[in-house]
């Protein structure tokens, strides 16, 4: 939450990426990417946030995501950076680039 607040304060529009676990109604853990777009309206200063959640279970297991989190911030950050890098290489299971958000 603190990171999102800092993002909102910094720029009129910001895009961020994170890894997270989602839970299905059946209780299954699903690793996901979160693509967050924060936007501040220039005239009235209203803030809004759009989040796109992408299931990446075919590329990353819940166990690997939890394992990195259990090893600490550095291991989790390394996993996040590796996932970002693989997104740029679809041949390695990256699935392509981030979702595109409208600019206005």
Short mmCIF file of N, CA and C in Angstrom, two decimals:
data_model
loop_
_atom_site.label_atom_id
_atom_site.label_comp_id
_atom_site.label_asym_id
_atom_site.label_seq_id
_atom_site.Cartn_x
_atom_site.Cartn_y
_atom_site.Cartn_z
N UNK A 1 0.82 -1.19 0.00
CA UNK A 1 0.00 0.00 0.00
C UNK A 1 0.87 1.26 0.00
N UNK A 2 1.98 1.22 0.73
CA UNK A 2 2.86 2.38 0.78
C UNK A 2 3.48 2.65 -0.59
N UNK A 3 3.81 1.57 -1.31
CA UNK A 3 4.40 1.74 -2.64
C UNK A 3 3.39 2.38 -3.59
N UNK A 4 2.13 1.95 -3.52
CA UNK A 4 1.10 2.53 -4.37
C UNK A 4 0.87 4.00 -4.04
N UNK A 5 0.87 4.34 -2.76
CA UNK A 5 0.70 5.74 -2.35
C UNK A 5 1.85 6.59 -2.87
N UNK A 6 3.06 6.06 -2.80
CA UNK A 6 4.22 6.80 -3.31
C UNK A 6 4.13 6.98 -4.82
N UNK A 7 3.67 5.93 -5.51
CA UNK A 7 3.51 6.02 -6.96
C UNK A 7 2.50 7.10 -7.32
N UNK A 8 1.39 7.13 -6.62
CA UNK A 8 0.33 8.10 -6.92
C UNK A 8 0.80 9.52 -6.68
N UNK A 9 1.69 9.71 -5.71
CA UNK A 9 2.16 11.05 -5.39
C UNK A 9 3.21 11.54 -6.39
N UNK A 10 3.93 10.61 -7.04
CA UNK A 10 5.06 10.97 -7.88
C UNK A 10 4.68 11.55 -9.24
N UNK A 11 3.83 10.88 -9.97
CA UNK A 11 3.61 11.26 -11.36
C UNK A 11 2.13 11.21 -11.71
N UNK A 12 1.75 11.93 -12.76
CA UNK A 12 0.34 11.89 -13.17
C UNK A 12 -0.10 10.50 -13.63
N UNK A 13 0.79 9.73 -14.25
CA UNK A 13 0.47 8.37 -14.69
C UNK A 13 1.68 7.48 -14.46
N UNK A 14 1.45 6.33 -13.86
CA UNK A 14 2.52 5.39 -13.56
C UNK A 14 2.01 3.98 -13.79
N UNK A 15 2.88 3.12 -14.31
CA UNK A 15 2.55 1.71 -14.48
C UNK A 15 3.52 0.90 -13.64
N UNK A 16 2.99 -0.06 -12.90
CA UNK A 16 3.81 -0.92 -12.04
C UNK A 16 3.48 -2.38 -12.31
N UNK A 17 4.37 -3.25 -11.87
CA UNK A 17 4.26 -4.69 -12.06
C UNK A 17 4.56 -5.38 -10.73
N UNK A 18 3.83 -6.45 -10.44
CA UNK A 18 4.09 -7.21 -9.21
C UNK A 18 3.67 -8.65 -9.43
N UNK A 19 4.24 -9.55 -8.64
CA UNK A 19 3.82 -10.94 -8.60
C UNK A 19 3.01 -11.15 -7.34
N UNK A 20 1.96 -11.98 -7.44
CA UNK A 20 1.10 -12.23 -6.28
C UNK A 20 0.45 -13.59 -6.44
N UNK A 21 -0.15 -14.05 -5.35
CA UNK A 21 -0.95 -15.27 -5.38
C UNK A 21 -2.42 -14.90 -5.30
N UNK A 22 -3.21 -15.55 -6.12
CA UNK A 22 -4.64 -15.41 -6.06
C UNK A 22 -5.19 -16.74 -5.57
N UNK A 23 -6.36 -16.74 -4.98
CA UNK A 23 -6.98 -17.97 -4.49
C UNK A 23 -8.31 -18.15 -5.19
N UNK A 24 -8.51 -19.33 -5.79
CA UNK A 24 -9.78 -19.62 -6.46
C UNK A 24 -10.83 -19.96 -5.41
N UNK A 25 -12.10 -20.02 -5.84
CA UNK A 25 -13.18 -20.41 -4.92
C UNK A 25 -12.96 -21.81 -4.37
N UNK A 26 -12.27 -22.66 -5.14
CA UNK A 26 -11.98 -24.03 -4.70
C UNK A 26 -10.79 -24.10 -3.76
N UNK A 27 -10.13 -22.95 -3.53
CA UNK A 27 -9.00 -22.91 -2.60
C UNK A 27 -7.65 -23.13 -3.25
N UNK A 28 -7.60 -23.21 -4.58
CA UNK A 28 -6.35 -23.40 -5.30
C UNK A 28 -5.56 -22.10 -5.35
N UNK A 29 -4.25 -22.17 -5.11
CA UNK A 29 -3.38 -21.01 -5.20
C UNK A 29 -2.91 -20.85 -6.64
N UNK A 30 -3.08 -19.65 -7.18
CA UNK A 30 -2.73 -19.38 -8.57
C UNK A 30 -1.75 -18.21 -8.61
N UNK A 31 -0.52 -18.43 -9.09
CA UNK A 31 0.41 -17.33 -9.23
C UNK A 31 -0.06 -16.39 -10.35
N UNK A 32 0.03 -15.09 -10.08
CA UNK A 32 -0.46 -14.08 -11.03
C UNK A 32 0.52 -12.92 -11.14
N UNK A 33 0.44 -12.26 -12.28
CA UNK A 33 1.10 -10.97 -12.45
C UNK A 33 0.03 -9.90 -12.25
N UNK A 34 0.41 -8.83 -11.61
CA UNK A 34 -0.46 -7.67 -11.47
C UNK A 34 0.18 -6.53 -12.26
N UNK A 35 -0.58 -6.01 -13.20
CA UNK A 35 -0.14 -4.85 -13.97
C UNK A 35 -1.02 -3.70 -13.52
N UNK A 36 -0.42 -2.73 -12.84
CA UNK A 36 -1.18 -1.64 -12.22
C UNK A 36 -0.89 -0.33 -12.94
N UNK A 37 -1.94 0.36 -13.26
CA UNK A 37 -1.81 1.67 -13.89
C UNK A 37 -2.48 2.69 -12.97
N UNK A 38 -1.69 3.59 -12.44
CA UNK A 38 -2.21 4.68 -11.62
C UNK A 38 -2.28 5.93 -12.49
N UNK A 39 -3.37 6.63 -12.37
CA UNK A 39 -3.55 7.83 -13.20
C UNK A 39 -4.14 8.94 -12.34
N UNK A 40 -3.66 10.14 -12.56
CA UNK A 40 -4.21 11.32 -11.89
C UNK A 40 -4.75 12.26 -12.95
N UNK A 41 -6.01 12.63 -12.83
CA UNK A 41 -6.63 13.54 -13.79
C UNK A 41 -5.98 14.91 -13.65
N UNK A 42 -5.48 15.48 -14.74
CA UNK A 42 -4.74 16.74 -14.63
C UNK A 42 -5.58 17.93 -14.20
N UNK A 43 -6.85 17.95 -14.53
CA UNK A 43 -7.66 19.14 -14.22
C UNK A 43 -8.26 19.09 -12.82
N UNK A 44 -8.76 17.94 -12.41
CA UNK A 44 -9.45 17.87 -11.12
C UNK A 44 -8.69 17.07 -10.06
N UNK A 45 -7.53 16.54 -10.44
CA UNK A 45 -6.64 15.81 -9.53
C UNK A 45 -7.29 14.55 -8.94
N UNK A 46 -8.25 13.97 -9.63
CA UNK A 46 -8.80 12.68 -9.19
C UNK A 46 -7.80 11.58 -9.48
N UNK A 47 -7.69 10.63 -8.59
CA UNK A 47 -6.78 9.51 -8.77
C UNK A 47 -7.59 8.26 -9.06
N UNK A 48 -7.10 7.46 -10.00
CA UNK A 48 -7.75 6.19 -10.30
C UNK A 48 -6.68 5.13 -10.51
N UNK A 49 -7.09 3.87 -10.37
CA UNK A 49 -6.17 2.75 -10.51
C UNK A 49 -6.85 1.64 -11.31
N UNK A 50 -6.15 1.13 -12.29
CA UNK A 50 -6.61 -0.02 -13.06
C UNK A 50 -5.61 -1.14 -12.78
N UNK A 51 -6.12 -2.33 -12.45
CA UNK A 51 -5.25 -3.48 -12.22
C UNK A 51 -5.69 -4.60 -13.14
N UNK A 52 -4.75 -5.13 -13.91
CA UNK A 52 -4.99 -6.30 -14.74
C UNK A 52 -4.28 -7.47 -14.08
N UNK A 53 -5.03 -8.53 -13.81
CA UNK A 53 -4.48 -9.72 -13.17
C UNK A 53 -4.35 -10.81 -14.24
N UNK A 54 -3.14 -11.37 -14.38
CA UNK A 54 -2.86 -12.37 -15.40
C UNK A 54 -2.40 -13.66 -14.72
N UNK A 55 -3.08 -14.76 -14.99
CA UNK A 55 -2.70 -16.08 -14.47
C UNK A 55 -1.41 -16.52 -15.17
N UNK A 56 -0.36 -16.77 -14.39
CA UNK A 56 0.91 -17.22 -14.96
C UNK A 56 1.29 -18.61 -14.45
N UNK A 57 0.30 -19.39 -14.05
CA UNK A 57 0.59 -20.71 -13.46
C UNK A 57 1.28 -21.65 -14.44
N UNK A 58 1.16 -21.42 -15.73
CA UNK A 58 1.87 -22.29 -16.67
C UNK A 58 3.35 -21.93 -16.78
N UNK A 59 3.74 -20.79 -16.25
CA UNK A 59 5.13 -20.35 -16.28
C UNK A 59 5.81 -20.40 -14.90
N UNK A 60 5.03 -20.29 -13.84
CA UNK A 60 5.56 -20.20 -12.48
C UNK A 60 4.60 -20.91 -11.53
N UNK A 61 5.13 -21.78 -10.68
CA UNK A 61 4.27 -22.49 -9.74
C UNK A 61 4.05 -21.66 -8.47
N UNK A 62 2.97 -21.96 -7.80
CA UNK A 62 2.69 -21.31 -6.52
C UNK A 62 3.80 -21.63 -5.52
N UNK A 63 4.31 -22.86 -5.59
CA UNK A 63 5.39 -23.27 -4.68
C UNK A 63 6.64 -22.44 -4.88
N UNK A 64 7.00 -22.19 -6.15
CA UNK A 64 8.18 -21.37 -6.43
C UNK A 64 7.99 -19.93 -5.96
N UNK A 65 6.78 -19.39 -6.16
CA UNK A 65 6.50 -18.03 -5.72
C UNK A 65 6.55 -17.92 -4.20
N UNK A 66 5.93 -18.87 -3.51
CA UNK A 66 5.96 -18.87 -2.04
C UNK A 66 7.37 -19.11 -1.52
N UNK A 67 8.12 -19.99 -2.19
CA UNK A 67 9.50 -20.25 -1.78
C UNK A 67 10.37 -19.00 -1.85
N UNK A 68 10.23 -18.24 -2.93
CA UNK A 68 11.00 -17.00 -3.07
C UNK A 68 10.60 -16.01 -1.99
N UNK A 69 9.29 -15.91 -1.71
CA UNK A 69 8.83 -15.00 -0.66
C UNK A 69 9.38 -15.42 0.71
N UNK A 70 9.43 -16.72 0.96
CA UNK A 70 9.94 -17.22 2.25
C UNK A 70 11.43 -16.97 2.42
N UNK A 71 12.16 -16.92 1.30
CA UNK A 71 13.61 -16.68 1.38
C UNK A 71 13.94 -15.21 1.59
N UNK A 72 12.96 -14.32 1.44
CA UNK A 72 13.19 -12.92 1.74
C UNK A 72 13.04 -12.01 0.54
N UNK A 73 13.15 -10.71 0.83
CA UNK A 73 12.94 -9.68 -0.18
C UNK A 73 13.85 -9.82 -1.39
N UNK A 74 15.12 -10.13 -1.16
CA UNK A 74 16.06 -10.22 -2.27
C UNK A 74 15.68 -11.36 -3.22
N UNK A 75 15.34 -12.53 -2.68
CA UNK A 75 14.94 -13.66 -3.52
C UNK A 75 13.65 -13.35 -4.28
N UNK A 76 12.70 -12.69 -3.61
CA UNK A 76 11.44 -12.35 -4.27
C UNK A 76 11.66 -11.30 -5.35
N UNK A 77 12.51 -10.30 -5.08
CA UNK A 77 12.83 -9.29 -6.09
C UNK A 77 13.55 -9.93 -7.28
N UNK A 78 14.44 -10.90 -7.03
CA UNK A 78 15.13 -11.59 -8.12
C UNK A 78 14.13 -12.35 -8.99
N UNK A 79 13.16 -13.02 -8.36
CA UNK A 79 12.14 -13.74 -9.10
C UNK A 79 11.29 -12.77 -9.93
N UNK A 80 10.93 -11.64 -9.35
CA UNK A 80 10.15 -10.63 -10.07
C UNK A 80 10.92 -10.11 -11.27
N UNK A 81 12.20 -9.81 -11.10
CA UNK A 81 13.01 -9.31 -12.21
C UNK A 81 13.18 -10.37 -13.29
N UNK A 82 13.34 -11.64 -12.89
CA UNK A 82 13.45 -12.72 -13.86
C UNK A 82 12.16 -12.86 -14.65
N UNK A 83 11.02 -12.71 -13.98
CA UNK A 83 9.73 -12.81 -14.67
C UNK A 83 9.57 -11.65 -15.65
N UNK A 84 9.94 -10.46 -15.24
CA UNK A 84 9.88 -9.30 -16.15
C UNK A 84 10.76 -9.54 -17.37
N UNK A 85 11.96 -10.05 -17.17
CA UNK A 85 12.87 -10.31 -18.28
C UNK A 85 12.30 -11.37 -19.21
N UNK A 86 11.68 -12.41 -18.66
CA UNK A 86 11.14 -13.48 -19.50
C UNK A 86 9.94 -13.00 -20.31
N UNK A 87 9.23 -11.99 -19.82
CA UNK A 87 8.08 -11.45 -20.58
C UNK A 87 8.53 -10.85 -21.91
N UNK A 88 9.77 -10.39 -21.95
CA UNK A 88 10.29 -9.80 -23.17
C UNK A 88 10.72 -10.88 -24.16
N UNK A 89 10.75 -12.16 -23.71
CA UNK A 89 11.16 -13.27 -24.57
C UNK A 89 10.05 -14.30 -24.64
N UNK A 90 9.04 -14.10 -25.49
CA UNK A 90 7.90 -15.03 -25.55
C UNK A 90 8.31 -16.47 -25.82
N UNK A 91 9.44 -16.68 -26.51
CA UNK A 91 9.88 -18.04 -26.79
C UNK A 91 10.27 -18.80 -25.53
N UNK A 92 10.49 -18.09 -24.42
CA UNK A 92 10.83 -18.71 -23.15
C UNK A 92 9.63 -18.76 -22.21
N UNK A 93 8.46 -18.66 -22.77
CA UNK A 93 7.26 -18.73 -21.93
C UNK A 93 6.86 -17.42 -21.31
N UNK A 94 7.36 -16.33 -21.87
CA UNK A 94 7.07 -15.04 -21.27
C UNK A 94 5.69 -14.51 -21.57
N UNK A 95 5.12 -14.93 -22.66
CA UNK A 95 3.78 -14.48 -22.98
C UNK A 95 3.71 -13.08 -23.56
N UNK A 96 4.84 -12.48 -23.90
CA UNK A 96 4.80 -11.17 -24.52
C UNK A 96 4.85 -10.04 -23.51
N UNK A 97 4.56 -8.87 -23.97
CA UNK A 97 4.67 -7.67 -23.14
C UNK A 97 3.50 -7.48 -22.20
N UNK A 98 3.57 -6.44 -21.46
CA UNK A 98 2.51 -6.10 -20.50
C UNK A 98 1.26 -5.66 -21.23
N UNK A 99 0.11 -5.76 -20.57
CA UNK A 99 -1.11 -5.26 -21.20
C UNK A 99 -0.96 -3.78 -21.52
N UNK A 100 -1.59 -3.35 -22.61
CA UNK A 100 -1.51 -1.93 -22.94
C UNK A 100 -2.68 -1.21 -22.30
N UNK A 101 -2.40 -0.05 -21.76
CA UNK A 101 -3.42 0.77 -21.11
C UNK A 101 -3.64 2.00 -21.97
N UNK A 102 -4.86 2.52 -22.01
CA UNK A 102 -5.08 3.77 -22.74
C UNK A 102 -4.29 4.90 -22.10
N UNK A 103 -3.84 5.83 -22.90
CA UNK A 103 -3.03 6.93 -22.37
C UNK A 103 -3.87 8.12 -21.95
N UNK A 104 -5.11 8.24 -22.41
CA UNK A 104 -5.94 9.36 -22.01
C UNK A 104 -7.29 8.88 -21.54
#
